[in-house]
Short mmCIF file of C-alpha atoms and ligand atoms in Angstrom, two decimals:
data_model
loop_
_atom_site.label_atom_id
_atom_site.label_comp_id
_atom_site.label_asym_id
_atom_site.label_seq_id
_atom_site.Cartn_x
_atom_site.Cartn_y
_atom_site.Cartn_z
CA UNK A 49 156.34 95.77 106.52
CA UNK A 50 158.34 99.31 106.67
CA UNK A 51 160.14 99.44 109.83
CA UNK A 52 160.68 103.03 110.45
CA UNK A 53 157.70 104.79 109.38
CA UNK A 54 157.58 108.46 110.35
CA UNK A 55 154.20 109.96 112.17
CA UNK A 56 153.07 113.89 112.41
CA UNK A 57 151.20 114.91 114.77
CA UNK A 58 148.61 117.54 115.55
CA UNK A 59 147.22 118.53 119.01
CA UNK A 60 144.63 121.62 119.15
CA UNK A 61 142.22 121.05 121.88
CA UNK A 62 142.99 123.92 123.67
CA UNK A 63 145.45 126.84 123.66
CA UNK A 64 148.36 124.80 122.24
CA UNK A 65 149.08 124.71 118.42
CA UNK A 66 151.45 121.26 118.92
CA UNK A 67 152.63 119.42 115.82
CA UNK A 68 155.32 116.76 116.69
CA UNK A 69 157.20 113.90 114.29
CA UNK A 70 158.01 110.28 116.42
CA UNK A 71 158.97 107.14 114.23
CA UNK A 72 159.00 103.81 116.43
CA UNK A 73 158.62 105.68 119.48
CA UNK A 74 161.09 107.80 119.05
CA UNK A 75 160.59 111.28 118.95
CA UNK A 76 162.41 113.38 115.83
CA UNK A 77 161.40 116.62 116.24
CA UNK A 78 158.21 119.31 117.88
CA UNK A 79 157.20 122.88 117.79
CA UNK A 80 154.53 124.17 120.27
CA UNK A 81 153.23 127.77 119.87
CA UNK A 82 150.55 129.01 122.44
CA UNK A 83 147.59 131.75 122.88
CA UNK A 84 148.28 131.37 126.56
CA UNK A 85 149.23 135.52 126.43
CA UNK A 86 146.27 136.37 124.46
CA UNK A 87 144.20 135.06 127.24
CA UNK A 88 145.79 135.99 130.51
CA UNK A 89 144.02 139.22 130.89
CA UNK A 90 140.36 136.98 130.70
CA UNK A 91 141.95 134.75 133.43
CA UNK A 92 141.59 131.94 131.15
CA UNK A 93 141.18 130.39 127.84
CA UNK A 94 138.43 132.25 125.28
CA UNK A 95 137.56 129.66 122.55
CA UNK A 96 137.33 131.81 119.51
CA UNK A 97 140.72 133.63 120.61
CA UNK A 98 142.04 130.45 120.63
CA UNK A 99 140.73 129.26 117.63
CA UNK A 100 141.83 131.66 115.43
CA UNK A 101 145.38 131.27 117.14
CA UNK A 102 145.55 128.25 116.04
CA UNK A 103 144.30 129.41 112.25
CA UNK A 104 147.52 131.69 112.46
CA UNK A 105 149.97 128.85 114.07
CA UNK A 106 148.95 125.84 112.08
CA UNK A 107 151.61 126.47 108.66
CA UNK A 108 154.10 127.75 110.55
CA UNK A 109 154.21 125.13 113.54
CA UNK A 110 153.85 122.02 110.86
CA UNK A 111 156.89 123.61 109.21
CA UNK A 112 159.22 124.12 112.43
CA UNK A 113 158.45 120.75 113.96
CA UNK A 114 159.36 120.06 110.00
CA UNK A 115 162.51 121.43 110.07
CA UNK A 116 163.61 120.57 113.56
CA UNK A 117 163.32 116.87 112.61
CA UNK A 118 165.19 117.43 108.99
CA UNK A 119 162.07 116.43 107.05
CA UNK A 120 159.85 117.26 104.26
CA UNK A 121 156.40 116.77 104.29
CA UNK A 122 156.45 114.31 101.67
CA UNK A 123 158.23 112.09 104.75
CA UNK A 124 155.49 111.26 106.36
CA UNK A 125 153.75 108.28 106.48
CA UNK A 126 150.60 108.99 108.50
CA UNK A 127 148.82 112.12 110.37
CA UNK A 128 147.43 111.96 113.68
CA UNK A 129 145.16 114.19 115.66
CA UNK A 130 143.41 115.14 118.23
CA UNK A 131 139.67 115.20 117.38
CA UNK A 132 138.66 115.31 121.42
CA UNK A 133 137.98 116.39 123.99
CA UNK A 134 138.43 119.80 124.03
CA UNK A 135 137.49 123.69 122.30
CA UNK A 136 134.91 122.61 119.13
CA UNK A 137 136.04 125.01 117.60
CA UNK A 138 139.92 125.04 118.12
CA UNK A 139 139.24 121.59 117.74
CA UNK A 140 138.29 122.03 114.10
CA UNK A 141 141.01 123.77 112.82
CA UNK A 142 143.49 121.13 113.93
CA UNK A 143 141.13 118.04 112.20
CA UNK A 144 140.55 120.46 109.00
CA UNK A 145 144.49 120.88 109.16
CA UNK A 146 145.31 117.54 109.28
CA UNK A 147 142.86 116.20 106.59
CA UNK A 148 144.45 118.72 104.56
CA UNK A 149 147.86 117.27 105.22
CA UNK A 150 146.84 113.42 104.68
CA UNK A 151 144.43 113.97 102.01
CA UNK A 152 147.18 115.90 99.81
CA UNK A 153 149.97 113.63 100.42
CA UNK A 154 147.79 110.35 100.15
CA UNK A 155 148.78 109.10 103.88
CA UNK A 156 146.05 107.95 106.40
CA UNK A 157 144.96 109.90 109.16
CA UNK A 158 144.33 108.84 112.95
CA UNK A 159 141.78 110.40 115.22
CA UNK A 160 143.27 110.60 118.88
CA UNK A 161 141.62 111.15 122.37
CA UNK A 162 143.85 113.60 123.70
CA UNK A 163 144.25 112.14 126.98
CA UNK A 164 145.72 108.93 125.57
CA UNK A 165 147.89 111.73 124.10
CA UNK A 166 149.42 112.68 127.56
CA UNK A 167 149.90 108.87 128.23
CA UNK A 168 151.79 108.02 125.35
CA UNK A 169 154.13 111.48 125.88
CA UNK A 170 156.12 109.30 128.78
CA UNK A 171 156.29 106.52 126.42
CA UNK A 172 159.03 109.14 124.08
CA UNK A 173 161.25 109.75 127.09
CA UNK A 174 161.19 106.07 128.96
CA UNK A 175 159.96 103.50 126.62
CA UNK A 176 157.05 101.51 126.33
CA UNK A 177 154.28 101.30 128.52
CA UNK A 178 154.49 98.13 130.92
CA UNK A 179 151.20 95.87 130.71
CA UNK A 180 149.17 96.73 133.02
CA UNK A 181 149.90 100.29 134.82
CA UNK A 182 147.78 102.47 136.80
CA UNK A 183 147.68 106.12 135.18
CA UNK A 184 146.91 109.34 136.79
CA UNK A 185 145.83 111.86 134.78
CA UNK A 186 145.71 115.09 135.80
CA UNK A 187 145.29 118.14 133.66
CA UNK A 188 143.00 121.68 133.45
CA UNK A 189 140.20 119.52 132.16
CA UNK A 190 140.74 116.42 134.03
CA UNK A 191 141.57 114.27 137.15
CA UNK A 192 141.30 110.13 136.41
CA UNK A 193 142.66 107.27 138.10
CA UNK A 194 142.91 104.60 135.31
CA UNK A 195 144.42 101.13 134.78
CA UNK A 196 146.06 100.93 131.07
CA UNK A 197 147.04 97.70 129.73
CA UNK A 198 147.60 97.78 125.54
CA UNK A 199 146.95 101.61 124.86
CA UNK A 200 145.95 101.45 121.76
CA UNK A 201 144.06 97.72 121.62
CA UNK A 202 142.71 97.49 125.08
CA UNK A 203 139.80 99.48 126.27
CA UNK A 204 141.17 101.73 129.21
CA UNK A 205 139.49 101.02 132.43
CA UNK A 206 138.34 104.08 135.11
CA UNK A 207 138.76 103.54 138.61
CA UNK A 208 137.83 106.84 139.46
CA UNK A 209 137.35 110.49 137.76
CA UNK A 210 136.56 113.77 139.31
CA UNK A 211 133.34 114.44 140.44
CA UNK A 212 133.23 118.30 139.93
CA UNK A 213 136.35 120.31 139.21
CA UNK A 214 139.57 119.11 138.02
CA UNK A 215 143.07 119.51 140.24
CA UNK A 216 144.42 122.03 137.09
CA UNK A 217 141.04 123.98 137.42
CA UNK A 218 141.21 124.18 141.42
CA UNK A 219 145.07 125.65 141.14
CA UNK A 220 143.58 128.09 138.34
CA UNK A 221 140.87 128.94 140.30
CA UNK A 222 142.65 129.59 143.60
CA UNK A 223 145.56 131.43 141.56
CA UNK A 224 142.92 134.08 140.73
CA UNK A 225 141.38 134.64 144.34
CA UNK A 226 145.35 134.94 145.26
CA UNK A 227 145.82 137.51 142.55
CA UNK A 228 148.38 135.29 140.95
CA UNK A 229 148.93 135.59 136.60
CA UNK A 230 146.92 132.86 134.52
CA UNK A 231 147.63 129.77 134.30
CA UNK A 232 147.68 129.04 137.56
CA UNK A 233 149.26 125.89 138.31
CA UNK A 234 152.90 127.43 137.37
CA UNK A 235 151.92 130.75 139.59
CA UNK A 236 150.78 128.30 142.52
CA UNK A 237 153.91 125.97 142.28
CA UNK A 238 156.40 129.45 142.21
CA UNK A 239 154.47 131.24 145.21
CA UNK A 240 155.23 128.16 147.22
CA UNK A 241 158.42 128.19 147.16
CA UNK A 242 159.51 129.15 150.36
CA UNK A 243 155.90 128.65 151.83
CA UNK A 244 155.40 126.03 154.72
CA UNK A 245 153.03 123.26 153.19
CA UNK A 246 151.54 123.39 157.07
CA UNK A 247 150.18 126.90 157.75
CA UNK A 248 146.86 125.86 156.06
CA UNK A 249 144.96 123.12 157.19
CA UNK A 250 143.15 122.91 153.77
CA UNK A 251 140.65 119.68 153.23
CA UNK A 252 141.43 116.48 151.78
CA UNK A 253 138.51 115.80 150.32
CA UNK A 254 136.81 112.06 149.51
CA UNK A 255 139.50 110.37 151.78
CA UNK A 256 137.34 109.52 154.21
CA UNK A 257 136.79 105.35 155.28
CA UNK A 258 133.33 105.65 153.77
CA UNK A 259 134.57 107.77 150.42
CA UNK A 260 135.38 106.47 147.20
CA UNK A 261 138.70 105.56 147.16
CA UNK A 262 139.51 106.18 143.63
CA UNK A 263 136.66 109.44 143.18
CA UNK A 264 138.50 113.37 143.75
CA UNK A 265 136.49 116.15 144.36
CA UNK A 266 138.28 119.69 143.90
CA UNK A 267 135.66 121.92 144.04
CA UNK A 268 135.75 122.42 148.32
CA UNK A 269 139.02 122.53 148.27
CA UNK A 270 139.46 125.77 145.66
CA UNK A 271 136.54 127.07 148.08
CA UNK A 272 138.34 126.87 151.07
CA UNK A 273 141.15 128.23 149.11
CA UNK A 274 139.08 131.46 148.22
CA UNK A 275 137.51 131.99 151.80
CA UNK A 276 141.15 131.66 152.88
CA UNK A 277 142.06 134.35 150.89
CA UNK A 278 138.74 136.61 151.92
CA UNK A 279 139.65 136.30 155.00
CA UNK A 280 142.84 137.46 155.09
CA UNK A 281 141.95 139.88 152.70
CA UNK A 282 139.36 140.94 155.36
CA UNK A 283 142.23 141.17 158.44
CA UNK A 284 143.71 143.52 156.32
CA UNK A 285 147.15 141.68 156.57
CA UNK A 286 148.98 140.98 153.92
CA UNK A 287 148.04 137.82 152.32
CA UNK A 288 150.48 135.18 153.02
CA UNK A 289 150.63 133.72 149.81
CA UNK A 290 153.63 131.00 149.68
CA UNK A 291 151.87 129.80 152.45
CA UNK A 292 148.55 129.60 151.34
CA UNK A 293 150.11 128.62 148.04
CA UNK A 294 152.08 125.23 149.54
CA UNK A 295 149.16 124.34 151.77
CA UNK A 296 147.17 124.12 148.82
CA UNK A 297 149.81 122.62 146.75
CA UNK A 298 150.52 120.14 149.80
CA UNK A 299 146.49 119.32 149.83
CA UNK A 300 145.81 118.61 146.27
CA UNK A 301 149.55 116.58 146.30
CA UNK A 302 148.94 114.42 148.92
CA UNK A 303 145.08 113.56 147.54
CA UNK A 304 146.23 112.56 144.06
CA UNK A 305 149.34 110.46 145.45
CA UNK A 306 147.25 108.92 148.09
CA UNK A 307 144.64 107.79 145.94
CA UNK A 308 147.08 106.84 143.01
CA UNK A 309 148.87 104.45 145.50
CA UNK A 310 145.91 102.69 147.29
CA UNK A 311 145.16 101.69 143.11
CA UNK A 312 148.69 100.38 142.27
CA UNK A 313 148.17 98.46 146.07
CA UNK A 314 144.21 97.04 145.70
CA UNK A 315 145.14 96.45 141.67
CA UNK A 316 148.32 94.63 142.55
CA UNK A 317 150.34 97.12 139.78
CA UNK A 318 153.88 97.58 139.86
CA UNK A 319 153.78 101.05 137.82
CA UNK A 320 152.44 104.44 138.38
CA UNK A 321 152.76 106.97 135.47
CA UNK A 322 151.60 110.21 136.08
CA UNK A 323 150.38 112.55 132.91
CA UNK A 324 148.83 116.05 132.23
CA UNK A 325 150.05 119.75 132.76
CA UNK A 326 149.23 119.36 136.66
CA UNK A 327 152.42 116.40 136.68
CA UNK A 328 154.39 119.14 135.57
CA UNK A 329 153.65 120.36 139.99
CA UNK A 330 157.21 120.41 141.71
CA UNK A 331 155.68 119.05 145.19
CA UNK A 332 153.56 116.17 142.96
CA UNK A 333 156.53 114.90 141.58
CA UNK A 334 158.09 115.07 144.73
CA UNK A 335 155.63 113.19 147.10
CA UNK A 336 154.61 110.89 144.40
CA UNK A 337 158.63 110.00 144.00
CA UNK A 338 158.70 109.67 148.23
CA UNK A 339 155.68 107.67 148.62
CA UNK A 340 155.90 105.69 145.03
CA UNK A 341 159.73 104.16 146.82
CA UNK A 342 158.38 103.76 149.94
CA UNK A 343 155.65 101.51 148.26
CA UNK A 344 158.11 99.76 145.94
CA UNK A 345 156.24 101.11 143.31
CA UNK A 346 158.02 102.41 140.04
CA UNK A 347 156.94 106.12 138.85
CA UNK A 348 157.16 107.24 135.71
CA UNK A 349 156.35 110.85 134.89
CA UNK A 350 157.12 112.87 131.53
CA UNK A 351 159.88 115.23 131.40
CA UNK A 352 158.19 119.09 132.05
CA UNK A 353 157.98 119.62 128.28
CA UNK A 354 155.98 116.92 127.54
CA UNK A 355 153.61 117.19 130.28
CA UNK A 356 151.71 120.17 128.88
CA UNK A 357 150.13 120.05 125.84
CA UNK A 358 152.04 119.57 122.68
CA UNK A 359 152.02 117.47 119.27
CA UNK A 360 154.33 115.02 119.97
CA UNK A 361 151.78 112.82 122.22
CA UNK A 362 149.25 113.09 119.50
CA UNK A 363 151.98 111.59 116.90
CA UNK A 364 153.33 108.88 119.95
CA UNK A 365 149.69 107.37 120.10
CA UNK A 366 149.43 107.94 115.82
CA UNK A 367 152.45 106.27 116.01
CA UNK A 368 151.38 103.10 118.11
CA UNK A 369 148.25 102.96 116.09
CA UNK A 370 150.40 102.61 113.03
CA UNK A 371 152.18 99.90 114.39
CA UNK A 372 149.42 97.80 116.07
CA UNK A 373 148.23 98.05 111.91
CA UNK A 374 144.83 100.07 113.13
CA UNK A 375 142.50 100.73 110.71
CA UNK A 376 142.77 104.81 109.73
CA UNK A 377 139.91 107.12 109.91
CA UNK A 378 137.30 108.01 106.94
CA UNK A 379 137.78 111.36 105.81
CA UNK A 380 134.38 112.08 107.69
CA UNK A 381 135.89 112.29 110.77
CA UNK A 382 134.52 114.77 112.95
CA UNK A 383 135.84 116.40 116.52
CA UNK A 384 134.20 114.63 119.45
CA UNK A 385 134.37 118.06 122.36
CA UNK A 386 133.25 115.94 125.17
CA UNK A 387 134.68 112.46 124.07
CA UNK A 388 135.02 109.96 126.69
CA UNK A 389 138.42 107.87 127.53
CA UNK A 390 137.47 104.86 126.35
CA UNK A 391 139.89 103.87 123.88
CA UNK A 392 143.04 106.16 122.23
CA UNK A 393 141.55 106.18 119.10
CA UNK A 394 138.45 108.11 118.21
CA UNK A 395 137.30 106.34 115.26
CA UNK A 396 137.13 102.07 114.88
CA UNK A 397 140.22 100.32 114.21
CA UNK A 398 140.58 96.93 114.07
CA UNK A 399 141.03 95.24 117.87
CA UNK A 400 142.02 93.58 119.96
CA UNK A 401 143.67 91.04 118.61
CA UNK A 402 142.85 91.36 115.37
CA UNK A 403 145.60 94.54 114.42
CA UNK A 404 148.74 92.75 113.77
CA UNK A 405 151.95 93.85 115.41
CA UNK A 406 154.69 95.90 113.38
O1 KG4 B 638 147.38 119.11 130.19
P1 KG4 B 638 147.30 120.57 130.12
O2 KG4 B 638 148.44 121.34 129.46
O3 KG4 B 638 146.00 121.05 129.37
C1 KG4 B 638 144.79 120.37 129.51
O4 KG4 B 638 144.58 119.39 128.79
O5 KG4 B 638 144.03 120.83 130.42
O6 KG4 B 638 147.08 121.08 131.63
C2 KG4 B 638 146.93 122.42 131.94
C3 KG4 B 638 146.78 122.53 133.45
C4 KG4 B 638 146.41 123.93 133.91
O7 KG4 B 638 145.37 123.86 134.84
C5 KG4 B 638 147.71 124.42 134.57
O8 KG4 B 638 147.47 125.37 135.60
C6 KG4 B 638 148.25 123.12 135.12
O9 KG4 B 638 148.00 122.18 134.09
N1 KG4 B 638 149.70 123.19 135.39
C7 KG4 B 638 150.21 123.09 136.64
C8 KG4 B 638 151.61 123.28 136.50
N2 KG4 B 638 151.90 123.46 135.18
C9 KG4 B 638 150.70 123.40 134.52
N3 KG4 B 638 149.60 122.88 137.82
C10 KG4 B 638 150.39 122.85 138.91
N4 KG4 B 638 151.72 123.04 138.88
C11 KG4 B 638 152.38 123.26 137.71
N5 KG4 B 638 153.71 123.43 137.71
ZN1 ZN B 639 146.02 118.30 127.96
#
């Protein structure tokens, strides 16, 4: 069996046109172009906008990530995408782009649950995944404490999602109330610079002894952020933002490290890999790094880059399908919007045991 054969991918679930190129886990090349302008002055993402962005990016992002790796299309072996969760609609455009692509150069095509997408991203900077790891993933859709073992042959196991609002929305949220750009997240992290974590006593919410210990709940917390806000909005003060800003930071930080943790203790797992745009937060990384050593637990975390969305996660899971010898997807596939983790790939393939290894 080829050795070396080479994987595009295609990520369009939300304002990201992503198409990245990774042989044997190795990454050879990405382009990533992004509506995120086009929707700033909504205060967040508008699915047709997006949509048609991605009509406009598709060509000339296939051809970039193309011509960063020094390929031609007829390179490829296989296309993967992301057919979920996500926009329907932006969805579509990436699935009717990649059919195009597979179907016209006669080379199978993958379906891909995005999130599996953001795991696989830290397998292209640090190697393969260890068997078993806990996983937090933590995006503007999502929050999920998980424990991965084969990502593309085991089923993934949940420990513990979100209950209402995800940690990306809450920073998004409590961005706007502080009259900081969109996305959030970024605007939150550079407004705390500075700020003392402190000021604020925000909540930590579902850490109670009688809480779920693997459950979050962001929705209270991006409420107290607002009425935070009001109220010094109210005093007629000038809002002190990098406070307000690190308090929140420190609050949603210290939840999703805390919780992460007491899995990689009760689960007896040596590895914590942390995924999604919301890794990308200077003070997560930071108290996730302090209390992962203290723990004697290793962290792995993407570099920034990879952490938001982007192709080359879609091809690193396309890419580990390929080798595990999945079965590819009908030409029938459809996009799944409100797919569930269950497995990476969003079609049947042949497992457990019964793909053979590359
Ligand atoms: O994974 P992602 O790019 O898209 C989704 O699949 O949702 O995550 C986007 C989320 C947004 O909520 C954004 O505000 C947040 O990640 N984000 C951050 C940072 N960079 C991106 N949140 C906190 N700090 C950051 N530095
Ligand atoms: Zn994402």
């Amino acid at each position: 069996m080829a050795t070396d054969r080479i994987v595009l991918g295609i990520e369009s679930s939300c304002d990201e046109t992503g198409v990245g190129i990774v042989s044997r886990g190795r990454l050879l090349g990405h382009a990533v172009a992004s509506s995120m302008d086009e929707h700033a002055r909504f205060g967040g993402v508008v699915p047709e906008i997006a949509a048609r962005a991605h009509l406009h990016s598709f060509n000339p992002v296939v051809r970039e990530a193309l011509n960063r790796a020094g390929l031609r299309l007829s390179d490829i072996d296989a296309v993967a995408v992301t057919t979920g969760p996500g926009l329907a609609g932006a969805l579509q455009v990436g699935l009717a782009g990649a059919k195009t692509l597979a179907y016209s150069t006669g080379v199978p095509l993958y379906g891909v649950h995005h999130l599996a997408g953001h795991v696989a991203a830290d397998t292209l900077e640090h190697g393969p995944l260890p068997d078993p790891c806990v996983v937090l993933i933590v995006s503007g859709g999502h929050t999920s404490l998980l424990v991965v073992r084969d990502l593309v042959r085991d089923p993934i196991v949940h420990l513990g999602d979100t209950v209402d609002d995800a940690a990306g929305e809450c920073f998004d949220k409590a961005a706007r109330v502080f009259g900081l750009p969109y996305p959030g997240g970024p605007a939150i992290d550079r407004a705390a610079r500075g700020g003392d974590p402190r000021a604020v006593a925000f909540p930590r919410p579902l850490t109670g002894p009688k809480d779920d210990p693997y459950a979050f709940s962001f929705s209270g917390l991006k409420t107290a952020a607002a009425r935070w806000a009001e109220r010094h909005r109210l005093g007629d003060q000038e809002i002190p933002l990098s406070d307000g800003a690190a308090s929140l930071q420190e609050a949603v930080a210290d939840v999703l490290t805390r919780k992460a943790l007491a899995a990689c203790r009760a689960y007896g797992v040596r590895t914590l890999l942390i995924v999604g745009g919301v890794a990308a937060n200077s003070r997560v990384r930071a108290l996730a790094e302090e209390r992962c050593a203290a723990a004697g637990v290793g962290l792995r975390v993407p570099p920034l880059s990879l952490c938001t969305d982007n192709g080359a996660m879609i091809a690193a899971v396309g890419d580990l399908l390929l080798r595990a010898g999945a079965d590819p997807a009908p030409l029938d596939l459809s996009v799944d919007p409100s797919a569930p983790l269950e497995y990476a790939s969003l079609h049947p393939v042949a497992r457990p045991s019964a793909a053979g290894a590359a």
